PDB file of C-alpha atoms in Angstrom:
ATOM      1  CA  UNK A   1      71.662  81.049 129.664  1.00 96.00           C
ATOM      2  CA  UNK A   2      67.632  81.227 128.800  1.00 96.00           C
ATOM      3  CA  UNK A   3      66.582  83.012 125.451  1.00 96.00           C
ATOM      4  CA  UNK A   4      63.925  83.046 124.052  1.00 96.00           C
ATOM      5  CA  UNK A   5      62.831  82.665 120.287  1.00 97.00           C
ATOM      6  CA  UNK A   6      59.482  84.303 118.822  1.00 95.00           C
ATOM      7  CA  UNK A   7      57.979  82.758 115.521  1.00 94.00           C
ATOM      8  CA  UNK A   8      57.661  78.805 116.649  1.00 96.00           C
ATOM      9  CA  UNK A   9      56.810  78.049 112.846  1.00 96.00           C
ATOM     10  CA  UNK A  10      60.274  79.839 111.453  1.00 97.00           C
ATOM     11  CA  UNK A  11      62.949  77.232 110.425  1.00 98.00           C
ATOM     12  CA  UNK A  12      65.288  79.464 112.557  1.00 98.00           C
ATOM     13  CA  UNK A  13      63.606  78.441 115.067  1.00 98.00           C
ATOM     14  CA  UNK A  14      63.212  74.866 114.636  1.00 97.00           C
ATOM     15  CA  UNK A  15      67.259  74.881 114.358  1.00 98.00           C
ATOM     16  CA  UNK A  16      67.629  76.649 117.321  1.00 98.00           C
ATOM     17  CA  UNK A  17      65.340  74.104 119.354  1.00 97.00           C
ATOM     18  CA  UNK A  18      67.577  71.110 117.909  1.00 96.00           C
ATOM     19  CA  UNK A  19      71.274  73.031 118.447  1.00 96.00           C
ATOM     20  CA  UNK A  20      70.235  73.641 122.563  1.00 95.00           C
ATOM     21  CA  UNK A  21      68.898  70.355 122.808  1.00 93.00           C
ATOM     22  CA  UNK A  22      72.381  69.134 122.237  1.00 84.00           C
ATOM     23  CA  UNK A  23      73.918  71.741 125.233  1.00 88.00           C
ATOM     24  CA  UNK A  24      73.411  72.137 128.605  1.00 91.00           C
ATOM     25  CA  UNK A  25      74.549  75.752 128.867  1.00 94.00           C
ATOM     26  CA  UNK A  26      71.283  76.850 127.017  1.00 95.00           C
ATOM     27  CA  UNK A  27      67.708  77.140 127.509  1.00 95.00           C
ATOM     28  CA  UNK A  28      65.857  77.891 125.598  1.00 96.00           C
ATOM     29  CA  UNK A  29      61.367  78.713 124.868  1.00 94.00           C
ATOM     30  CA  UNK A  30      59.440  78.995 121.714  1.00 95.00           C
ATOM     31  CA  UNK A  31      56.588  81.770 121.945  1.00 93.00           C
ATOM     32  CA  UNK A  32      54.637  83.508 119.986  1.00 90.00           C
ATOM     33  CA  UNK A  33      54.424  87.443 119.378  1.00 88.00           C
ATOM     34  CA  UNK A  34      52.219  88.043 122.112  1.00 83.00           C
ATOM     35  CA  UNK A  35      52.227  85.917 124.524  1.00 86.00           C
ATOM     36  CA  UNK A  36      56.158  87.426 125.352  1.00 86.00           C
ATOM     37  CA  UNK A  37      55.186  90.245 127.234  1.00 85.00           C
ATOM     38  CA  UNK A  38      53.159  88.450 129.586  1.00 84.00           C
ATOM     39  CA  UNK A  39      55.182  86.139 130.683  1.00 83.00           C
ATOM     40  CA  UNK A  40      58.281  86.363 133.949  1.00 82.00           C
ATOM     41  CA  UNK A  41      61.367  86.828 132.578  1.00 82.00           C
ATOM     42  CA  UNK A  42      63.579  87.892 135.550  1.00 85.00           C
ATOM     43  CA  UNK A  43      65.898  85.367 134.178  1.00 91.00           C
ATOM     44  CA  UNK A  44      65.891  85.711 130.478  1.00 95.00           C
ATOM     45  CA  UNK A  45      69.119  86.408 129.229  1.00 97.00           C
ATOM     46  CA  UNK A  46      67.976  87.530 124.983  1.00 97.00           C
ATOM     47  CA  UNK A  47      64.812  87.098 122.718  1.00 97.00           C
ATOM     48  CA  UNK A  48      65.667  86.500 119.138  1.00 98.00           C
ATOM     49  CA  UNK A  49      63.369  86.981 116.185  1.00 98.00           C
ATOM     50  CA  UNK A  50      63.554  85.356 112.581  1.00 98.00           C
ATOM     51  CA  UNK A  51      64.144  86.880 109.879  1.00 97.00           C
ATOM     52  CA  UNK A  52      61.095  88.163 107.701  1.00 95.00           C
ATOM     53  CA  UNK A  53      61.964  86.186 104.147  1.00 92.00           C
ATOM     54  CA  UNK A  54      60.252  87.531 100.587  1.00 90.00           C
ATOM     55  CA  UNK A  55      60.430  91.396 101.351  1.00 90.00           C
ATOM     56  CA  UNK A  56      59.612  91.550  97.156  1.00 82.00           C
ATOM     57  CA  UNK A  57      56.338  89.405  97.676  1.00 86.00           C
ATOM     58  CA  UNK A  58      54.891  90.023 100.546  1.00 91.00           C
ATOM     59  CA  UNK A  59      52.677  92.510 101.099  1.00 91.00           C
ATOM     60  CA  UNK A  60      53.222  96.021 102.955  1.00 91.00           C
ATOM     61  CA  UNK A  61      50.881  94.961 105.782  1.00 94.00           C
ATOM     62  CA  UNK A  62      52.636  92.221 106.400  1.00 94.00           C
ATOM     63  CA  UNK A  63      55.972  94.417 106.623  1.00 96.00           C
ATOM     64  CA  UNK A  64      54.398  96.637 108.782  1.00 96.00           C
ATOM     65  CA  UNK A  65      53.041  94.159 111.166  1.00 95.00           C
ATOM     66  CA  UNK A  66      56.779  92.746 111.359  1.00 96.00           C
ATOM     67  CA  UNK A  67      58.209  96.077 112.327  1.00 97.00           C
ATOM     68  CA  UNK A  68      55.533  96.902 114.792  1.00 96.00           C
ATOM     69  CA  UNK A  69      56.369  93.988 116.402  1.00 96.00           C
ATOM     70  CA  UNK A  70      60.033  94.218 116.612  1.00 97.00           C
ATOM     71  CA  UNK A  71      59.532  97.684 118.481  1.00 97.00           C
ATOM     72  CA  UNK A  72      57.573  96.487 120.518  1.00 96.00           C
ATOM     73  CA  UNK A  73      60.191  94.412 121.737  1.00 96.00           C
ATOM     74  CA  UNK A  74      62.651  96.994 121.559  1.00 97.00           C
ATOM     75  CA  UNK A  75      60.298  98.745 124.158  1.00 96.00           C
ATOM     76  CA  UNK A  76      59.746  95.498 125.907  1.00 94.00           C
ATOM     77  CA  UNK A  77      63.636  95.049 126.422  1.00 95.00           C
ATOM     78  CA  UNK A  78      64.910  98.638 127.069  1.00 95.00           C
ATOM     79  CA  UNK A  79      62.635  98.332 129.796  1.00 93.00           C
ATOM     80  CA  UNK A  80      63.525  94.650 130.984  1.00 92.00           C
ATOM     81  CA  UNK A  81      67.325  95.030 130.650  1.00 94.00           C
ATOM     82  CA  UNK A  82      67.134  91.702 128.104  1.00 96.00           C
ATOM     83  CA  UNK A  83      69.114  91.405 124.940  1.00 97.00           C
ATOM     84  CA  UNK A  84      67.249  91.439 121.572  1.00 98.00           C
ATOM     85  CA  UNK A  85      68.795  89.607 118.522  1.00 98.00           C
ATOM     86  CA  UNK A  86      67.030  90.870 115.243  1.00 98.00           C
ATOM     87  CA  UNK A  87      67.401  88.636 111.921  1.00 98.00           C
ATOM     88  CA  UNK A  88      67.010  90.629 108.728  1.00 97.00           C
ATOM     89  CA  UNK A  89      66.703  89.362 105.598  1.00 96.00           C
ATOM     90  CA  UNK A  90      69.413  90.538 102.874  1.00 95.00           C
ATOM     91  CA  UNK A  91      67.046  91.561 100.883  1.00 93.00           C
ATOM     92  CA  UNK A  92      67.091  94.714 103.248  1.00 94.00           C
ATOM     93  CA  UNK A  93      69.828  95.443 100.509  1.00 92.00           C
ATOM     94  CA  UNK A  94      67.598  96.123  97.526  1.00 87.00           C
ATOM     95  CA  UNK A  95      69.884  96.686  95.179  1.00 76.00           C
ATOM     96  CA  UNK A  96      73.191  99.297  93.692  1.00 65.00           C
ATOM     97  CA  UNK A  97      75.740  97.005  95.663  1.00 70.00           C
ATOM     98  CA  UNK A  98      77.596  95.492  92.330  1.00 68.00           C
ATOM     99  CA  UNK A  99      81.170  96.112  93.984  1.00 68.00           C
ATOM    100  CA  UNK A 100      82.618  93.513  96.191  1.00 78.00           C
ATOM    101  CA  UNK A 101      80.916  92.325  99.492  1.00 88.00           C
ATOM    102  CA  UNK A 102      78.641  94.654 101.482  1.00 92.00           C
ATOM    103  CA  UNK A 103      79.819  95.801 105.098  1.00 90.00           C
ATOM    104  CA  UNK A 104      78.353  95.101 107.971  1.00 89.00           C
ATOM    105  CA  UNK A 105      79.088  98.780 108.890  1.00 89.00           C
ATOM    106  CA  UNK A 106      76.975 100.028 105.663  1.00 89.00           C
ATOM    107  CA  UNK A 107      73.545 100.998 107.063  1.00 90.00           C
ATOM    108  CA  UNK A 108      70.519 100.386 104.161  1.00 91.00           C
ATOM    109  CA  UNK A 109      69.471 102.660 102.109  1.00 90.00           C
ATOM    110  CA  UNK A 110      66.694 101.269 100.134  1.00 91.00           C
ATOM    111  CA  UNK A 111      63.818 102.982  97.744  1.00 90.00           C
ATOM    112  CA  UNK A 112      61.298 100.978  98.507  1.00 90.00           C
ATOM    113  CA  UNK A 113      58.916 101.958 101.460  1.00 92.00           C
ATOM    114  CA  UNK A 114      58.758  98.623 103.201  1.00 91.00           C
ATOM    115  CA  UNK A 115      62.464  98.232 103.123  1.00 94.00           C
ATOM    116  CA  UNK A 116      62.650 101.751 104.456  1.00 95.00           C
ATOM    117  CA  UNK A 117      60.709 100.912 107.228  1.00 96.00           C
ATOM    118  CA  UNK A 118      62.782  98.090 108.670  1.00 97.00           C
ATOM    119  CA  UNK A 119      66.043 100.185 108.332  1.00 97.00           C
ATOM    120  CA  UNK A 120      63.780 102.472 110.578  1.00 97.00           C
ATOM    121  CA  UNK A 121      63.505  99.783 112.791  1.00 97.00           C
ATOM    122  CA  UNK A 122      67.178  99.104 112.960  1.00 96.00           C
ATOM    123  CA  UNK A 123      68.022 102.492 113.756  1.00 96.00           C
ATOM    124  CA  UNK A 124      65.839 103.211 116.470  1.00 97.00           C
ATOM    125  CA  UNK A 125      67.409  99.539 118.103  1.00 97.00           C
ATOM    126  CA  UNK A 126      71.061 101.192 117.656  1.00 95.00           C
ATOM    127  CA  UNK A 127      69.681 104.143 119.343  1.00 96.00           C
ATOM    128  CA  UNK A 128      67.810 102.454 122.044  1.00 97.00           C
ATOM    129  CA  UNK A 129      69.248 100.081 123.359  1.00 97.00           C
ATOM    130  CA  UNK A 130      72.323  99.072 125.109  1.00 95.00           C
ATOM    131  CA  UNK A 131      72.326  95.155 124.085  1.00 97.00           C
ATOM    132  CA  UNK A 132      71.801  93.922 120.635  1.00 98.00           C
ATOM    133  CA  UNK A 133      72.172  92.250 118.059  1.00 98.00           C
ATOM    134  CA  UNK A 134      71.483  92.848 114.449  1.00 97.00           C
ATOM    135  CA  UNK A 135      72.263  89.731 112.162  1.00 98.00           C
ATOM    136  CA  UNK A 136      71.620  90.296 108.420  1.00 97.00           C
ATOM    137  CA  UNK A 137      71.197  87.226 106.788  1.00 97.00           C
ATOM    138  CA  UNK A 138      72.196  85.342 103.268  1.00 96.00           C
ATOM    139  CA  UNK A 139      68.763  83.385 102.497  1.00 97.00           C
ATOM    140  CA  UNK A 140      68.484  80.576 104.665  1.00 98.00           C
ATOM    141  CA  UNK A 141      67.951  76.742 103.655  1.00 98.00           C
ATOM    142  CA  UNK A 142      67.099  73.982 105.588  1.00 97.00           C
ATOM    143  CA  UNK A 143      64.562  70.907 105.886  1.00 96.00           C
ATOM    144  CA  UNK A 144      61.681  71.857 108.035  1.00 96.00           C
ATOM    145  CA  UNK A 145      59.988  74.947 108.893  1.00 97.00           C
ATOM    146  CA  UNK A 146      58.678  78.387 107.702  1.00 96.00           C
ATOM    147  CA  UNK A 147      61.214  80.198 105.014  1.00 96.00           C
ATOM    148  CA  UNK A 148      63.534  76.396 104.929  1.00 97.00           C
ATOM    149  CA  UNK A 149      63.120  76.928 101.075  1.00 97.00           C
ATOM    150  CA  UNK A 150      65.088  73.518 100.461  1.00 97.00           C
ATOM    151  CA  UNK A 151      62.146  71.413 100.653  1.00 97.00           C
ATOM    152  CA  UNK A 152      59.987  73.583  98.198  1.00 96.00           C
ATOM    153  CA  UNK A 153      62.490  73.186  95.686  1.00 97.00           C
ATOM    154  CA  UNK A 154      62.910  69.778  96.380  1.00 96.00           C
ATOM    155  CA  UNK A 155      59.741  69.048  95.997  1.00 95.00           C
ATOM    156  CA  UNK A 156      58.659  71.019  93.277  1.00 96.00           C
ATOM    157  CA  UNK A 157      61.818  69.044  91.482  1.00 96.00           C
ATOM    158  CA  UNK A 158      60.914  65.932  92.246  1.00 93.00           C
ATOM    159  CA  UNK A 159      57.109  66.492  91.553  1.00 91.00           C
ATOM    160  CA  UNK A 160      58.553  67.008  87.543  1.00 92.00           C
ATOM    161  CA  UNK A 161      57.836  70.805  88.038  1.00 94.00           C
ATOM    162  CA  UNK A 162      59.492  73.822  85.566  1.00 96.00           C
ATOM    163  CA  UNK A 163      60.991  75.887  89.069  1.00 96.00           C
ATOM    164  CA  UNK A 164      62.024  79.555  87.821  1.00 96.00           C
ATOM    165  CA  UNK A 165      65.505  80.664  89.451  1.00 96.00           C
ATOM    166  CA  UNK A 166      66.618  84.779  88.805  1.00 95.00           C
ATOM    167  CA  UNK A 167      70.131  84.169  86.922  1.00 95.00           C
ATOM    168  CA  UNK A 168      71.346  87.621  87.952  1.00 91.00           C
ATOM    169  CA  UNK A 169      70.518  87.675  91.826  1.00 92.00           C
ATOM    170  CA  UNK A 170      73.749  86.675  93.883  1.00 93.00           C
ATOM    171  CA  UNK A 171      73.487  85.744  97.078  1.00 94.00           C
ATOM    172  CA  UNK A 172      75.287  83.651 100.025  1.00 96.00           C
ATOM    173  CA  UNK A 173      72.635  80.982 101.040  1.00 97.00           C
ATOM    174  CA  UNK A 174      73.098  79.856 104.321  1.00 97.00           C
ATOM    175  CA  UNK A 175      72.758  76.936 106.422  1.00 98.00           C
ATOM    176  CA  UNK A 176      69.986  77.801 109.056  1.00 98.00           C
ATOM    177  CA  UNK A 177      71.839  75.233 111.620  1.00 97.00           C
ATOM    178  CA  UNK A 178      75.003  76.768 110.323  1.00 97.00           C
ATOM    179  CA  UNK A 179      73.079  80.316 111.942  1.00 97.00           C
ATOM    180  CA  UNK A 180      71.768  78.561 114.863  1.00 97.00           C
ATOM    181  CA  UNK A 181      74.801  77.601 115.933  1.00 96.00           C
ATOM    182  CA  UNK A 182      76.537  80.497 115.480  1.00 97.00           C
ATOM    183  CA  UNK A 183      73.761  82.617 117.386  1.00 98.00           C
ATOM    184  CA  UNK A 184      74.189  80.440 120.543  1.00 97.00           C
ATOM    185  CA  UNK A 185      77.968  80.755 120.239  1.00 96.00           C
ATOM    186  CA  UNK A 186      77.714  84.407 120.356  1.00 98.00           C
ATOM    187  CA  UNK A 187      75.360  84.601 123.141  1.00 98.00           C
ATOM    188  CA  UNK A 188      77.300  82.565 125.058  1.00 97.00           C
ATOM    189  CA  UNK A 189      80.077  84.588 124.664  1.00 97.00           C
ATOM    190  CA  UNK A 190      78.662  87.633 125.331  1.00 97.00           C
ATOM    191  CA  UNK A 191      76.698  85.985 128.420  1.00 97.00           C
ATOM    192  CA  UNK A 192      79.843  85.017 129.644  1.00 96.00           C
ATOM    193  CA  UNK A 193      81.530  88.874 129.856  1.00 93.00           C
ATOM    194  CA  UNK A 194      82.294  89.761 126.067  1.00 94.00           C
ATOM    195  CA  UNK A 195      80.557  93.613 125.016  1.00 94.00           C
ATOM    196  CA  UNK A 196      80.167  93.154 121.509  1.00 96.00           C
ATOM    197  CA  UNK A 197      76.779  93.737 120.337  1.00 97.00           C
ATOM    198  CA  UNK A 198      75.895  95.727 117.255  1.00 96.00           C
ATOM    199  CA  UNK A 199      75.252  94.515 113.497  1.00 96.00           C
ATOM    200  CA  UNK A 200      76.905  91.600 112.259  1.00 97.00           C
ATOM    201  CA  UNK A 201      76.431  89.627 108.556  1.00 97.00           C
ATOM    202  CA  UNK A 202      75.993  85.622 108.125  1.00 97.00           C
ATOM    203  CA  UNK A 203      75.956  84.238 104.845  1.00 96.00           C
ATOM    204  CA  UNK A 204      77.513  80.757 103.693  1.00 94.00           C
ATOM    205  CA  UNK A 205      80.528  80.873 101.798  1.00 93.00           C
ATOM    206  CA  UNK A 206      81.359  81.228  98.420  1.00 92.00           C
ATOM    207  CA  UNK A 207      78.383  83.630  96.175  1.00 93.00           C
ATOM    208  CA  UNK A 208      76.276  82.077  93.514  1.00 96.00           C
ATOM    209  CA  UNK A 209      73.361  83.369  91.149  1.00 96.00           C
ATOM    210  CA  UNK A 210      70.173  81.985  92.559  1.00 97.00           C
ATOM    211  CA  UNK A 211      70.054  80.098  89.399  1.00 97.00           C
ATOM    212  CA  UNK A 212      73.284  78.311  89.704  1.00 98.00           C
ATOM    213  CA  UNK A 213      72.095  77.570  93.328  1.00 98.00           C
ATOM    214  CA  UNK A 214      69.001  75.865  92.611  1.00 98.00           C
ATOM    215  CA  UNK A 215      70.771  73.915  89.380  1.00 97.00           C
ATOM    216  CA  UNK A 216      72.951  72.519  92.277  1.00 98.00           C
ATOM    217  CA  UNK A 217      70.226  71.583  94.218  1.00 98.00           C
ATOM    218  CA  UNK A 218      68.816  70.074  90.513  1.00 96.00           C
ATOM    219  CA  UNK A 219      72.215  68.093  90.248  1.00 95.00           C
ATOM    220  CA  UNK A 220      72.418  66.925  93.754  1.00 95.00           C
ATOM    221  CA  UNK A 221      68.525  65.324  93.870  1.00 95.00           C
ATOM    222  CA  UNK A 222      69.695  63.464  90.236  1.00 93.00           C
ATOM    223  CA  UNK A 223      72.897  62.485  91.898  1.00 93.00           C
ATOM    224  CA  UNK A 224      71.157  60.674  94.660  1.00 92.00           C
ATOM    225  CA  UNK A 225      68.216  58.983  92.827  1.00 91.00           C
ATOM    226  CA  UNK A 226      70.389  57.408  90.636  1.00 89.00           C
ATOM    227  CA  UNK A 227      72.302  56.291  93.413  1.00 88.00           C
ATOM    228  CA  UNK A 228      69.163  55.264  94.971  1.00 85.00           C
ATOM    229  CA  UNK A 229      68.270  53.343  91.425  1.00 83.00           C
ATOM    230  CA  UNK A 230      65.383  55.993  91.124  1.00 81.00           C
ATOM    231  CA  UNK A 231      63.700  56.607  88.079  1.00 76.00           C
ATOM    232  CA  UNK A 232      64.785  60.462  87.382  1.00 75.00           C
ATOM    233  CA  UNK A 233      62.667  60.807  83.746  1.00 77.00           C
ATOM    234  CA  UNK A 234      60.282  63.052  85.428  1.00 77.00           C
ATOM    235  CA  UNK A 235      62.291  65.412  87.365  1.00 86.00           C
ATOM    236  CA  UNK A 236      61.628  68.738  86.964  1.00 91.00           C
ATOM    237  CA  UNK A 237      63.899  71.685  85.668  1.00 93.00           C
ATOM    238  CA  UNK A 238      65.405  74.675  87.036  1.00 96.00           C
ATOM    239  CA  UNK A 239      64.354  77.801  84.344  1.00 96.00           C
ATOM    240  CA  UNK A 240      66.576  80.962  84.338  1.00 95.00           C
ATOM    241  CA  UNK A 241      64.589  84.157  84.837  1.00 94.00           C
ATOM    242  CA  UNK A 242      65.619  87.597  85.256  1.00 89.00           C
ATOM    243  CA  UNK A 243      65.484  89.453  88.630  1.00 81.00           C
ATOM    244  CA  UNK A 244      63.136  92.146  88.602  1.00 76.00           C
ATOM    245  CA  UNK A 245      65.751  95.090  89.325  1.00 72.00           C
ATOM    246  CA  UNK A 246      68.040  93.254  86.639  1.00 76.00           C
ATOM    247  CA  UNK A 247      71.638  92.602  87.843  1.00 83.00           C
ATOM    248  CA  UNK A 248      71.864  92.351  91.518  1.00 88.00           C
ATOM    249  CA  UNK A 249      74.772  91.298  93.915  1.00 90.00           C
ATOM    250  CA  UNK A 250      73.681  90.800  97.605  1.00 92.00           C
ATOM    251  CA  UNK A 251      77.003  89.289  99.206  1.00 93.00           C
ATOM    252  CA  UNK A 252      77.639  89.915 102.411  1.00 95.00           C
ATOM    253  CA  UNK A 253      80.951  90.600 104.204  1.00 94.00           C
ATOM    254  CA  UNK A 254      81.330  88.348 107.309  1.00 95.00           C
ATOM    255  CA  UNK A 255      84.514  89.280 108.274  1.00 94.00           C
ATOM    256  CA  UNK A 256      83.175  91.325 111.372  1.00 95.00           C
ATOM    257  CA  UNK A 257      81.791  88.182 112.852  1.00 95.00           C
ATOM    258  CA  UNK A 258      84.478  86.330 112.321  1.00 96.00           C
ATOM    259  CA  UNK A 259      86.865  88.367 113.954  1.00 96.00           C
ATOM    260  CA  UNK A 260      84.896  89.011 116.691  1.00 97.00           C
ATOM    261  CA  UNK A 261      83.169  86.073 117.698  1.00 97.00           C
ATOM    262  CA  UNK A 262      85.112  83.477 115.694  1.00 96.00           C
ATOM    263  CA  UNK A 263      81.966  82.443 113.569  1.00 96.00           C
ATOM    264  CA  UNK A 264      82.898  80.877 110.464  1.00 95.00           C
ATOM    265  CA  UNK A 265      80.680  80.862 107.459  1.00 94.00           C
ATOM    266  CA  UNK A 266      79.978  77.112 106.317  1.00 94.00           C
ATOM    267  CA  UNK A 267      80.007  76.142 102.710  1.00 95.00           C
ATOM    268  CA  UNK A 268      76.494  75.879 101.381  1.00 97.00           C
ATOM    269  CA  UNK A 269      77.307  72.759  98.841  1.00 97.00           C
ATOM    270  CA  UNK A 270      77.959  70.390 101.492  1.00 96.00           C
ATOM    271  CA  UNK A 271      75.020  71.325 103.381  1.00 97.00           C
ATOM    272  CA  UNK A 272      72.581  71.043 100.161  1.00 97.00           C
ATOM    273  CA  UNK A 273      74.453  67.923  99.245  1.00 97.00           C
ATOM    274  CA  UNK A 274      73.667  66.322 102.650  1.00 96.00           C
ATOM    275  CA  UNK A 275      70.005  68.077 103.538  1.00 97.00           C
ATOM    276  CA  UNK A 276      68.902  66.576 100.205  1.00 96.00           C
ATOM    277  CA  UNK A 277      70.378  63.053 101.214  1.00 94.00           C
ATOM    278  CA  UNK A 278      67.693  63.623 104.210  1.00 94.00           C
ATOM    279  CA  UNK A 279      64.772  64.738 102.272  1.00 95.00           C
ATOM    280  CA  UNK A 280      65.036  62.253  99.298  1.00 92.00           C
ATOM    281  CA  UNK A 281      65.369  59.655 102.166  1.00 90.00           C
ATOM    282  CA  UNK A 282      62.380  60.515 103.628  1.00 90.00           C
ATOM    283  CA  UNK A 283      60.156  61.120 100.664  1.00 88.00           C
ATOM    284  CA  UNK A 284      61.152  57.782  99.283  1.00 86.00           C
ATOM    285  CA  UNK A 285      60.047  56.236 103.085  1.00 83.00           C
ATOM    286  CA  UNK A 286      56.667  57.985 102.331  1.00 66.00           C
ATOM    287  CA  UNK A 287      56.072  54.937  99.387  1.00 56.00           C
ATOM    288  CA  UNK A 288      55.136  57.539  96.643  1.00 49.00           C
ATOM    289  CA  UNK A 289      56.278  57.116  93.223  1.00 43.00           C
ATOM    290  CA  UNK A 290      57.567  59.725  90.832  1.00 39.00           C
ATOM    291  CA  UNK A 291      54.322  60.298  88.308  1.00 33.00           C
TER     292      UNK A 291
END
């Protein structure tokens, strides 16, 4: 099976490159935006595109670019008979879902204009095409790449910096090779005669306050300096701040993939516990010294 993944850069796609380098029943191609729809692909099975992180921060133009992209590609694979599998942040969810998990089958319905305009975006793919996927995302962590956000807060930690967390945003983060892994094992499936496609969640287990989810990530790099015999006076805090729409609960409900595909959500403490074994092993290789 041969996909192919737009956004080289994206730490989805770095994990994706290092999950079918351990298969032979994958292919797969990094390319950028445009270069896509110039190239053969009579034998391309799906193109998948990262999620765009930060919908709060970035700018409009920058939304806008994103979703001019992504129908583009809808065009692109209506008319080429190829599969598209469209990451979307959670953030899609802006806010007003305080009860229990959110369904996969509960379409958007954001205020804000950019927001609106990716739902857009996701409608015209259910209405278009015949094959595809739409994966809405927990934020993703991992150790390299664009949007890994582990390594910023690592950093910023370790550099004895104040790091501001929102104490009333809950969210599942999730383990981007915990998602690439689970992408390939529903393409596969799929590939291989299953008619499933349609919008799906993927978050890692149990929900935490962004807060509480960066203090672990706090605990864990103290942990494993002092196991390291690491001078921790300098570390940096975590600071609780308050989320700009005040109390807001985006936890997805992954029961739908589950049931369909099998794809289990993986626990996000053992993944931060191990990814910052990895990172603090590596910055300590670099020979710098805590200031």
């Amino acid at each position: 099976m041969k996909i192919l993944v737009v956004d080289p850069a994206h730490c989805l796609s770095l994990a994706l490159v290092a999950e079918t380098q351990e298969r032979l029943d994958v292919d797969l191609e990094l390319h950028d935006w445009t270069s896509v729809f110039s190239l053969d692909v009579g034998d391309v099975y799906a193109i998948i595109v990262p999620p765009l992180a930060h919908l709060d921060s970035i700018s409009q133009e920058a939304i806008e670019a994103h979703a001019e992209a992504v129908e583009q590609l809808i065009d692109f694979c209506r008319q080429s008979l190829i599969a598209l599998v469209w990451c979307v942040s959670d953030e899609i969810y802006e806010y007003g879902y305080d009860d229990g998990a959110i369904e996969e089958s509960l379409i958007p319905e954001p205020v804000s204009p950019s927001r609106r305009r990716l739902v857009a975006v996701g409608n015209r793919m259910r209405t278009e095409l015949r094959y595809f996927l739409m994966i809405r995302l927990g934020p993703l962590f991992g150790l390299k790449g664009k949007d890994a956000w582990l390594p910023s807060l690592l950093e910023g930690l370790y550099s004895g910096h104040i790091v501001p967390a929102e104490e009333d945003l809950y969210i599942g983060p999730t383990p981007v090779d915990a998602l690439a892994r689970g992408i390939c094992g529903m393409l596969l499936q799929l590939y291989n005669g299953a008619d499933s496609w349609g919008a799906y969640h993927m978050s890692g287990i149990e929900p935490v306050s962004v807060y509480n989810f960066v203090q672990y990530v706090h605990q864990q790099l103290d942990k494993q300096m002092k196991a390291l015999d690491q001078s921790i006076d300098h570390v940096g805090h975590v600071e609780p701040v308050e989320h700009r729409l005040g109390n807001v609960r985006r936890v997805l409900n992954c029961r739908h993939m589950l049931g369909t595909f099998g794809v289990h959500q993986k626990p996000w403490r053992i993944e931060v516990e191990r990814l910052t074994h990895r990172w603090l092993e590596a910055r300590l290789a670099l020979g710098s010294e805590l200031p």
